Structure formats: C-alpha cells, structure tokens
XYZ file of C-alpha atoms in Angstrom:
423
model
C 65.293 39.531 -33.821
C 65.861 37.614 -30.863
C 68.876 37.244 -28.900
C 70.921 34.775 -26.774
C 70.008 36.392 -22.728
C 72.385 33.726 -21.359
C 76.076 33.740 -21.183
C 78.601 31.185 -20.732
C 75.622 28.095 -20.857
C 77.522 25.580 -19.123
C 76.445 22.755 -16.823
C 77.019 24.337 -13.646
C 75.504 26.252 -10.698
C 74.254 29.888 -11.724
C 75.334 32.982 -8.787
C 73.969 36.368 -8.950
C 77.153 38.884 -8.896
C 77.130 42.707 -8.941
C 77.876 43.734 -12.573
C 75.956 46.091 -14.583
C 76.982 49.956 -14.309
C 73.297 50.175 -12.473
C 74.681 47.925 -9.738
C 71.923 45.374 -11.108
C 72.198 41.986 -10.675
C 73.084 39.900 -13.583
C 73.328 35.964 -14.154
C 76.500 34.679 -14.079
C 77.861 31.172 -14.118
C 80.946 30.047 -12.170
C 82.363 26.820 -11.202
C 80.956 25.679 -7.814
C 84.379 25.974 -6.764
C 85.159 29.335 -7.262
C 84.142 32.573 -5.372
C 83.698 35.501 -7.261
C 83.001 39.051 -6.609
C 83.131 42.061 -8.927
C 86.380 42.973 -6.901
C 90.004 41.677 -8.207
C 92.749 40.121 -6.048
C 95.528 42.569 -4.445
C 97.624 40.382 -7.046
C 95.150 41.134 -9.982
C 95.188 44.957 -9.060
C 99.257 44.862 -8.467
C 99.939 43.255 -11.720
C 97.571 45.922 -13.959
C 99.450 48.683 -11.956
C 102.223 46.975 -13.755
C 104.016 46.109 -10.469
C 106.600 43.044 -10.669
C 104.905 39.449 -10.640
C 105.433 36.046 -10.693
C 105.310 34.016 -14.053
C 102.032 32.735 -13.356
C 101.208 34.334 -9.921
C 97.182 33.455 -9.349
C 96.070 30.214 -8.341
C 93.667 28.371 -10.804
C 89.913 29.122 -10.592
C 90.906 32.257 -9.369
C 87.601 33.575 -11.471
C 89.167 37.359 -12.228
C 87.303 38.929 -14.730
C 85.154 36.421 -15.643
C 82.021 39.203 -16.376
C 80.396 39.316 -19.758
C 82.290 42.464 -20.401
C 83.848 42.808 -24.019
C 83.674 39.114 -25.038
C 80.132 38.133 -24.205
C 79.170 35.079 -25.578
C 75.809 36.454 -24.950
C 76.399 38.364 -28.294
C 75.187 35.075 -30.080
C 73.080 35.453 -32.603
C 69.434 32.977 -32.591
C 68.294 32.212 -35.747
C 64.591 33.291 -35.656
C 63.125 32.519 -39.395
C 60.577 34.631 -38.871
C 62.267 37.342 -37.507
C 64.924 37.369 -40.421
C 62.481 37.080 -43.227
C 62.549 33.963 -45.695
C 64.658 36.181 -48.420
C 67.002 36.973 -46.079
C 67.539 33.514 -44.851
C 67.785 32.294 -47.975
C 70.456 34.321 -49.453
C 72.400 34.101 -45.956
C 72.571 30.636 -47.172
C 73.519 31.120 -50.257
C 75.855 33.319 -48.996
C 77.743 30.751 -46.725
C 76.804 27.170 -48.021
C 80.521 26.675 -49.549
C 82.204 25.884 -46.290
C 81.337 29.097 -44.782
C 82.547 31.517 -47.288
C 82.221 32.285 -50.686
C 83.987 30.759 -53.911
C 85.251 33.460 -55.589
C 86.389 34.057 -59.178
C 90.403 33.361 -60.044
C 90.455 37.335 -60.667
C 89.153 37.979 -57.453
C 91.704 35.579 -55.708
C 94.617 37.341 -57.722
C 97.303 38.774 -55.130
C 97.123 42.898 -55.285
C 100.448 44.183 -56.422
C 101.890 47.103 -54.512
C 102.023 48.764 -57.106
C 98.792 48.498 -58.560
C 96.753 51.889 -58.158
C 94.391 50.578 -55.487
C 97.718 48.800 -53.204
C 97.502 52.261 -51.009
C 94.874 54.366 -49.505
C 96.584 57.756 -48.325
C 99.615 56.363 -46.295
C 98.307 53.335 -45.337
C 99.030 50.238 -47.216
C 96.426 48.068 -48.396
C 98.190 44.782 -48.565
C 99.438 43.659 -45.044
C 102.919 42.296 -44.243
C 103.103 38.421 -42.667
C 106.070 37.113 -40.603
C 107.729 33.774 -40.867
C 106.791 32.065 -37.586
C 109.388 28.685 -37.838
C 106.955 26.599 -35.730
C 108.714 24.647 -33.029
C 107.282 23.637 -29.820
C 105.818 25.881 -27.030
C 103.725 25.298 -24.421
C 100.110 26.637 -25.044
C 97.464 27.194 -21.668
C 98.074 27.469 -18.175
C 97.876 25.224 -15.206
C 96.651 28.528 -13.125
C 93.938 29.586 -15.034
C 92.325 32.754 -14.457
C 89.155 32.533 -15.686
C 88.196 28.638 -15.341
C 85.813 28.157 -17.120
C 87.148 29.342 -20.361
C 88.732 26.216 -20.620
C 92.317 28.153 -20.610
C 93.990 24.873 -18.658
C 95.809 22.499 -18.749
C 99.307 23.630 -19.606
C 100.328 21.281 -22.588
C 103.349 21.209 -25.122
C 102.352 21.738 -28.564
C 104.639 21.386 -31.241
C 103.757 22.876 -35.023
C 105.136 23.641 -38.501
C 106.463 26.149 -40.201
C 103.676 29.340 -40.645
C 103.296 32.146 -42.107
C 101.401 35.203 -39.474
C 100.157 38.950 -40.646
C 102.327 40.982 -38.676
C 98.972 44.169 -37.806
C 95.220 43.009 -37.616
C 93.425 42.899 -41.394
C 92.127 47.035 -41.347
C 89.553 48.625 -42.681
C 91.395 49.733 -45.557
C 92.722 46.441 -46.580
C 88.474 44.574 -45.847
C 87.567 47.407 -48.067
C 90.085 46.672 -51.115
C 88.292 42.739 -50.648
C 84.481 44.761 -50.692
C 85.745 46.976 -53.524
C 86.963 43.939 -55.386
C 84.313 40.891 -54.529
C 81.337 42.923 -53.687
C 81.164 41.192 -50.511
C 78.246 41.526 -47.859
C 79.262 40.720 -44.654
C 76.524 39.436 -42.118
C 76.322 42.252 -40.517
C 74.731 44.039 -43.465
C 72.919 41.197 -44.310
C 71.399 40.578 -40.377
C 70.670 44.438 -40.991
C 72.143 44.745 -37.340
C 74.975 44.464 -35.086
C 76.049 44.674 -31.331
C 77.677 48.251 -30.280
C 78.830 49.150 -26.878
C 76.603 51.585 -25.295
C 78.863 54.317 -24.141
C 80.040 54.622 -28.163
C 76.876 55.183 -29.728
C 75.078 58.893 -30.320
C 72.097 59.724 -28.377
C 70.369 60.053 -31.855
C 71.051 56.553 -32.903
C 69.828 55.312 -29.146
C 66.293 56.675 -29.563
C 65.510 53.617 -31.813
C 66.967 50.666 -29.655
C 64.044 48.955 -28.305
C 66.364 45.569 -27.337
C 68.699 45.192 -24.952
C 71.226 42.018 -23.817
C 70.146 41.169 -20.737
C 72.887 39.351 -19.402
C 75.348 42.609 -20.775
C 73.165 45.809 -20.992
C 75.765 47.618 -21.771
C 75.522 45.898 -25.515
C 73.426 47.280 -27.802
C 71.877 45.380 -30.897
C 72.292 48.618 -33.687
C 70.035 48.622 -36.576
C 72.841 50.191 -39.548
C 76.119 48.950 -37.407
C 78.679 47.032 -39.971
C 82.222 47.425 -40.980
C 81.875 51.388 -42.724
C 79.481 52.648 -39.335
C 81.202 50.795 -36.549
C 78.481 52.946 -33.829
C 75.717 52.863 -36.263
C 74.381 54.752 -39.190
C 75.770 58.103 -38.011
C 78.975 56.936 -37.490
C 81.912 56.608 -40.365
C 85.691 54.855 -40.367
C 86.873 58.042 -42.744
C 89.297 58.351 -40.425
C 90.201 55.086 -39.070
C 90.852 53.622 -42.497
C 94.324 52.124 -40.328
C 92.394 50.450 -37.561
C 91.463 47.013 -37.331
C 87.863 46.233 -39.203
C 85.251 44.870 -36.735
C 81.211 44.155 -36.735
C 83.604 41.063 -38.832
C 81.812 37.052 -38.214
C 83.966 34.103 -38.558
C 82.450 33.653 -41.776
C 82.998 37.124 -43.374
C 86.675 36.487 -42.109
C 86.809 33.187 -43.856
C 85.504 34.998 -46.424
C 88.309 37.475 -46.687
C 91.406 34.953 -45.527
C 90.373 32.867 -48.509
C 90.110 35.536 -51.035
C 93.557 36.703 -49.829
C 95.198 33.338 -50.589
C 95.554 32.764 -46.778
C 93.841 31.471 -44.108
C 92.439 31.845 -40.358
C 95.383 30.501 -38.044
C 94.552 27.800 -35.514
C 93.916 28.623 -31.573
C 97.235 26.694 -31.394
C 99.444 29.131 -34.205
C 97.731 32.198 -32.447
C 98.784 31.644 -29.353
C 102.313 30.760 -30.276
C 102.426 33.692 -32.475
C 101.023 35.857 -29.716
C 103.198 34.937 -27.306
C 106.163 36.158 -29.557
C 108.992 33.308 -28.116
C 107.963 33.882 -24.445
C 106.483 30.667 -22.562
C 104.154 31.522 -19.195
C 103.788 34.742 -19.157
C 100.623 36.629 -19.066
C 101.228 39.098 -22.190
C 103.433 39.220 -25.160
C 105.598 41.335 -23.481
C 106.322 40.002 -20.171
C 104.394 39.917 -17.116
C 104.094 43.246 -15.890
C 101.177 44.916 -17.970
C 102.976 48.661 -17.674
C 106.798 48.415 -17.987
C 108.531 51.411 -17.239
C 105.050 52.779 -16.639
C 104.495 52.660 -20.177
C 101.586 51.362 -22.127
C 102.234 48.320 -24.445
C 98.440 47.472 -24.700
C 94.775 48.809 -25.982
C 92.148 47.936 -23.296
C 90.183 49.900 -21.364
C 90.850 52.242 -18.437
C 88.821 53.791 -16.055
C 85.043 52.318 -14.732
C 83.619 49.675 -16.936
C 81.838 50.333 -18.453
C 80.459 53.834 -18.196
C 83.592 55.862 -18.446
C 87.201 54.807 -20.536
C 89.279 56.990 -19.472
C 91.869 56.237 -22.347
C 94.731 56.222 -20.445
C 96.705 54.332 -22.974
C 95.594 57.049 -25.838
C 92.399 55.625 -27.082
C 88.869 55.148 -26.318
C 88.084 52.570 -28.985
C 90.265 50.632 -31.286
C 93.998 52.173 -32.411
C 95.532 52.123 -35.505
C 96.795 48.411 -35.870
C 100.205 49.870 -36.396
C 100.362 51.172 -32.417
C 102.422 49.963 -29.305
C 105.314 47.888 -29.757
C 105.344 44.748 -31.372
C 105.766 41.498 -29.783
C 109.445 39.476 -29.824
C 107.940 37.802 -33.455
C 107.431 41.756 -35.179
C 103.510 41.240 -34.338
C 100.994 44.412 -33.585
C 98.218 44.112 -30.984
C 98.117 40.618 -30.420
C 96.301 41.212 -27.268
C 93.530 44.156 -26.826
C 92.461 46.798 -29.740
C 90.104 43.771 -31.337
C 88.760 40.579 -30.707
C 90.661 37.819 -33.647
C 88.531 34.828 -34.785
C 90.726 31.449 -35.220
C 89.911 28.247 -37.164
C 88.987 26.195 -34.085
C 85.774 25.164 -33.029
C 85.396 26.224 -29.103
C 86.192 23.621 -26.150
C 87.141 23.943 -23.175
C 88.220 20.197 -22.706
C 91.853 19.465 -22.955
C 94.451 16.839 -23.029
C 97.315 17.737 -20.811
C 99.321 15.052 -23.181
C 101.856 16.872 -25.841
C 99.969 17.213 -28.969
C 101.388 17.777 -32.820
C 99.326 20.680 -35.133
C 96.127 20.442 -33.107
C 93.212 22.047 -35.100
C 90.822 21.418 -32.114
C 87.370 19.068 -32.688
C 86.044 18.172 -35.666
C 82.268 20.409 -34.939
C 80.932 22.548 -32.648
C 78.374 25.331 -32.459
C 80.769 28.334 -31.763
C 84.146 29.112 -32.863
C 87.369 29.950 -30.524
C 88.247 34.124 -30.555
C 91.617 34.981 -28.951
C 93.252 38.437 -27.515
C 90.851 40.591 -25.953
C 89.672 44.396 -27.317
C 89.875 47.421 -26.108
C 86.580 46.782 -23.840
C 88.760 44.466 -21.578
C 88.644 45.422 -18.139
C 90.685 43.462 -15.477
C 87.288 43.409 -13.426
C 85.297 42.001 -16.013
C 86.871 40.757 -18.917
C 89.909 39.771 -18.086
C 91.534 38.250 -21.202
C 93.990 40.467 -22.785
C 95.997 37.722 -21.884
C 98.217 35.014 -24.547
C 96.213 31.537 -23.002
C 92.587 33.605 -22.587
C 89.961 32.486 -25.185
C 86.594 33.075 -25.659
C 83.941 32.310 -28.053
C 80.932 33.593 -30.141
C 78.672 31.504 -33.077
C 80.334 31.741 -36.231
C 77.481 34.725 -37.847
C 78.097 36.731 -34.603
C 79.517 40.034 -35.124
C 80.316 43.365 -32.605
C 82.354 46.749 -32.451
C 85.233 44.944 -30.567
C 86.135 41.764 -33.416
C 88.309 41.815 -36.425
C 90.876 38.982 -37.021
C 94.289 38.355 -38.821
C 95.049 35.909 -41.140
C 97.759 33.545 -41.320
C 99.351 31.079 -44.544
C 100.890 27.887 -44.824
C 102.843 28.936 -47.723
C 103.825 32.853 -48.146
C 101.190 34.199 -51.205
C 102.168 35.636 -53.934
C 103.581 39.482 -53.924
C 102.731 39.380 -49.857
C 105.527 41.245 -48.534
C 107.678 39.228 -45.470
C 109.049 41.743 -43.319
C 111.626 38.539 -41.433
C 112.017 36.549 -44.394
C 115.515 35.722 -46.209
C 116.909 33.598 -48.713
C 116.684 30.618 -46.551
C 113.132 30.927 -45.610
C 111.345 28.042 -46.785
C-alpha cells in the first residue's frame, strides 16, 4: 500500500527543521512568515509548567508545535487499486456508498436499554451519558494562533442551537456492543492495516514492517492494527474495555453515531462544548495547563517521541472516565484521543459572526479536534479548544476515536444535566 510522504500540502515555501528522534531532517511546511525551530518559546515552556499566563499570551504565527507529531496528516491513506485488490475495493464501496456509512436495519438502530443483559460489561456501562449543551453564542478560534497554518484564526462569534453532547469519548466497550450488534467492519480491518506509534508496538510485531512515513517515522503502518489490537496482532483492549476506541475513520464513526440514533457534532458544537462556558482560553480548564500542579490532561510527557514518561499516569490512552470534567460535565475533551467532527477541513475563515456553521459543502479531508495523548508542546501542539487538524475520511491510527453528539436526546440515553424543562 502506498502512503501520503507529505504533510500539511499547502501552497507555501517548504523548510527543513530538526524533528525525527534521529535528529534527521524532515519536510516541513510553514508560512513564509514564521520562524520555526524544534525549540518552544520561554512562554510555551512557562505555560506547560503550568505557570500563570495571559488569556491568549503568544502572538499569531507563533508556529509552536507545528511538527507532524500525533496528528499527522501524513497518516492519509492513497487509494492504490492495485495495491488494495479489486475485492477489497469493491466491498469498501459497498461498504460506504450510503453517505459514508451503512443503512442499518430498524433492530439494529433500536436504543439499548440499561437494563438489557448486554447494557454493561463488568463495571463499565455500555450506553454513554450526553449533556444538554443550551447553545448560545461563543466565540470559536483565535486571533493569536499558534499553529498558523491550521487555519485556527480568525476569532469569530458563533451562535448555535440547542444540542445534545456525550459527556466521555464512545469506548471500546460501547464500539463493541455496535460490532456485536451490526457486524460492523471498520476500515481498518478492511485496509488490513493501520498506523501505530512506534514506541507502542512489540519488537515481534516490528520484524514485519517493511514501510515507514517518511515525513513521521515514528508512525508505523501495522499489518493486524484495528479497534480489538490497538499495537497490532499481539496486542488486546481486555483491559481497556473503558478507554476511548481508536484505529476509528470518519466513516466507521458515522457508522456508529448513526446506528446510535445520534450524530458527529460540528467543528463549531465541539469547540463550544469543549470549551465548557470559558471563552479564550487555551484549555477547558483555564489557561494554566497544571493547576495546583495537578494534571487535568492526557498528553504526553517526557522526549517525543522516544520516551513518555507518563507523568500524568498514562503512557497511552486513559479510561475516558479520568481527570476532571470540563465546566459542561465533559471527559477528555482535549488529549487521550483524537475526535472526528462533521466538517469538511478549511482553514479559510470569515471573521463575520456566523449562525450553525457546518463548514463547506466538500472537501477531501475531514476536521479532527482535541489532541491525544501523543501531543507534545514541541511538536504537536494542539491539546488546545481552537486547535484542529485533519486526516481523509478512511484514515485511521492508535491516537483517534470520537464522540457523538444529537439534536434531539435518543431514546433511553441517559442525561446526566437534564430536567423537566429541558427541551
């Protein structure tokens, strides 16, 4: 199979940057008027020590963390006919054709009581809560973008309805009640691959990696990584049944959201919901990434990326149930996984105030928001509420899982925030 070597594929002047763990030069693209190094600002390096910032403290362009690191768009999947094989192509199709997901059967769409005998693996519930979210106006970007060319400017008021938001990331346990029930393949499985991080996967599993990405070597393409072996064949989620599912494509989460009677939120609900009724500032929780020297977040610690050090308690994703929520009840809006969203990726935007924006009507990739547990301030700096990032709609990796979100409450979904008046 062949893969996308470039990342970020924009019309603008290419530098050569410091940025594999080899010290080998890499191809990255900045705007021409931005410097970047591999080294942050004192500001940068101040605010992860969780030292007191301003709102919005760097200047825009400032280019922090711009590197490939855990939301490559170099993970892209090119769709090589001959390389995929005819059958497979043709039941990929099949598999998608219906507006990217499947149509499943009215049983398969019926709601999952709690009380029915598969509602509960162990202690963890299959069936997530959602949160009321009552809409409103916020303001979604920056005017001091960190990492330009994401597109994460201009600052702009955005008002929306009424929503519906799960309050934890969709976990394995819950994407394997939908499997159980549908018999779902997700593209992963179907690809017969999937991109790992290096550092996770066994020596054993290494020996048959001929491939690398060029523009990220420390991503892997895994022959046997999907949703049940997150590090390949070898590897098992026994015992991560409560973290968030991942090796998941914006189509396989279609697939699920619409099977659960909900939906993928826009970049616009997201962020909103992310930013849990706080306007400009950096994370749901404030502006200082440690408060009271305590960890609110799931990223990675240490040297990126040969060594996580796991300050914060984990090396790879957490249970979606961990840290503190956000001031809307929401878990992990920010690091632990990658979410897909609705919108097709831009990075042109009106500054003017805009009503239940949905972004443009096509595209080739689709919008991912919040960061994973890869994110390193040095290279992929957007564990942030305004960062973004995108990957083609089949793409898939250890580090992205989504959340769904509803228009209307489904059926037997619990609301943890709801009351009689809630519409």
């Amino acid at each position: 199979m062949k893969y996308t070597r470039g990342i970020f594929v924009l019309l603008l002047a290419l530098v050569v940057i410091q940025g594999s763990a080899e010290n080998e030069d890499i191809n990255q693209n900045i705007s021409p008027t931005q410097s970047h190094t591999t080294a942050t600002t004192e500001e940068e390096l101040a605010e992860a020590r969780g030292e007191e910032i301003d709102s919005d403290p760097t200047s825009e362009g400032s280019g922090a963390g711009e590197g490939c690191g855990c939301g490559s768009s170099a993970l892209n999947r090119n769709h090589d006919e001959d390389a995929l094989g005819l059958a497979l192509e043709e039941n990929l199709h099949d598999h998608v054709q219906e507006g990217a997901a499947l149509k499943y059967s009215r049983e398969a769409n019926d709601p999952i009581s709690m009380d029915h005998p598969e509602a509960n693996v162990g202690a963890f519930p299959r069936t997530n809560q959602m949160n009321f979210i009552e809409g409103g106006t916020f303001r979604m970007g920056t005017d001091k973008a960190k990492i330009y060319l994401d597109g994460e400017s201009p600052s702009r008021l955005v008002t929306l309805d009424p929503y519906y938001f799960d309050v934890y990331e969709v976990s394995n346990s819950e994407f394997e009640l939908f499997v159980n029930t549908t018999s779902y393949i997700t593209e992963a499985e179907k690809f017969g691959d999937s991109f790992v991080l290096e550092a996770r996967i066994s020596e054993e599993v290494k020996k048959d990696i001929s491939q690398v990405v060029a523009a990220a070597p420390w991503w892997l393409p895994v022959k046997g990584a999907e949703w049940r072996h997150p590090e390949g064949p070898d590897s098992s989620i026994s015992s991560r049944m409560d973290h968030p599912v991942t090796h998941i494509s914006w189509n396989d989460a279609t697939a699920y959201c619409q099977w659960a009677g909900k939906r993928l939120p826009t970049e616009a609900e997201w962020e909103n919901a992310a930013r849990g009724g706080l306007n400009n500032r950096l994370f749901p929780w404030g502006n200082k990434l440690m408060p009271k020297d305590h960890h609110r977040v799931n990223i990675w610690q240490g040297e990126f990326p040969k060594v996580n050090t796991a300050e914060d308690g984990y090396e790879g994703t957490c249970p979606v149930t961990a840290f503190e929520p956000n001031g809307y009840g929401l878990y992990n809006t920010v690091g632990n996984a990658w979410e897909w969203v609705a919108d097709w990726w831009t990075t042109v935007h009106s500054p003017e105030s805009q009503n239940n924006p949905v972004g443009p009507d096509e595209g080739t990739d689709k919008v991912k928001k919040g960061g994973s547990y890869m994110c390193h301030i040095s290279y992929c700096y957007r564990y942030r509420c305004e960062a973004r990032s995108q990957n083609s709609p089949d793409s898939s990796a250890c580090n992205l899982g989504f959340r769904c979100a509803a228009t209307n409450l489904p059926e037997d979904i619990p609301c943890s925030n709801c009351n009689d008046s809630t519409p």
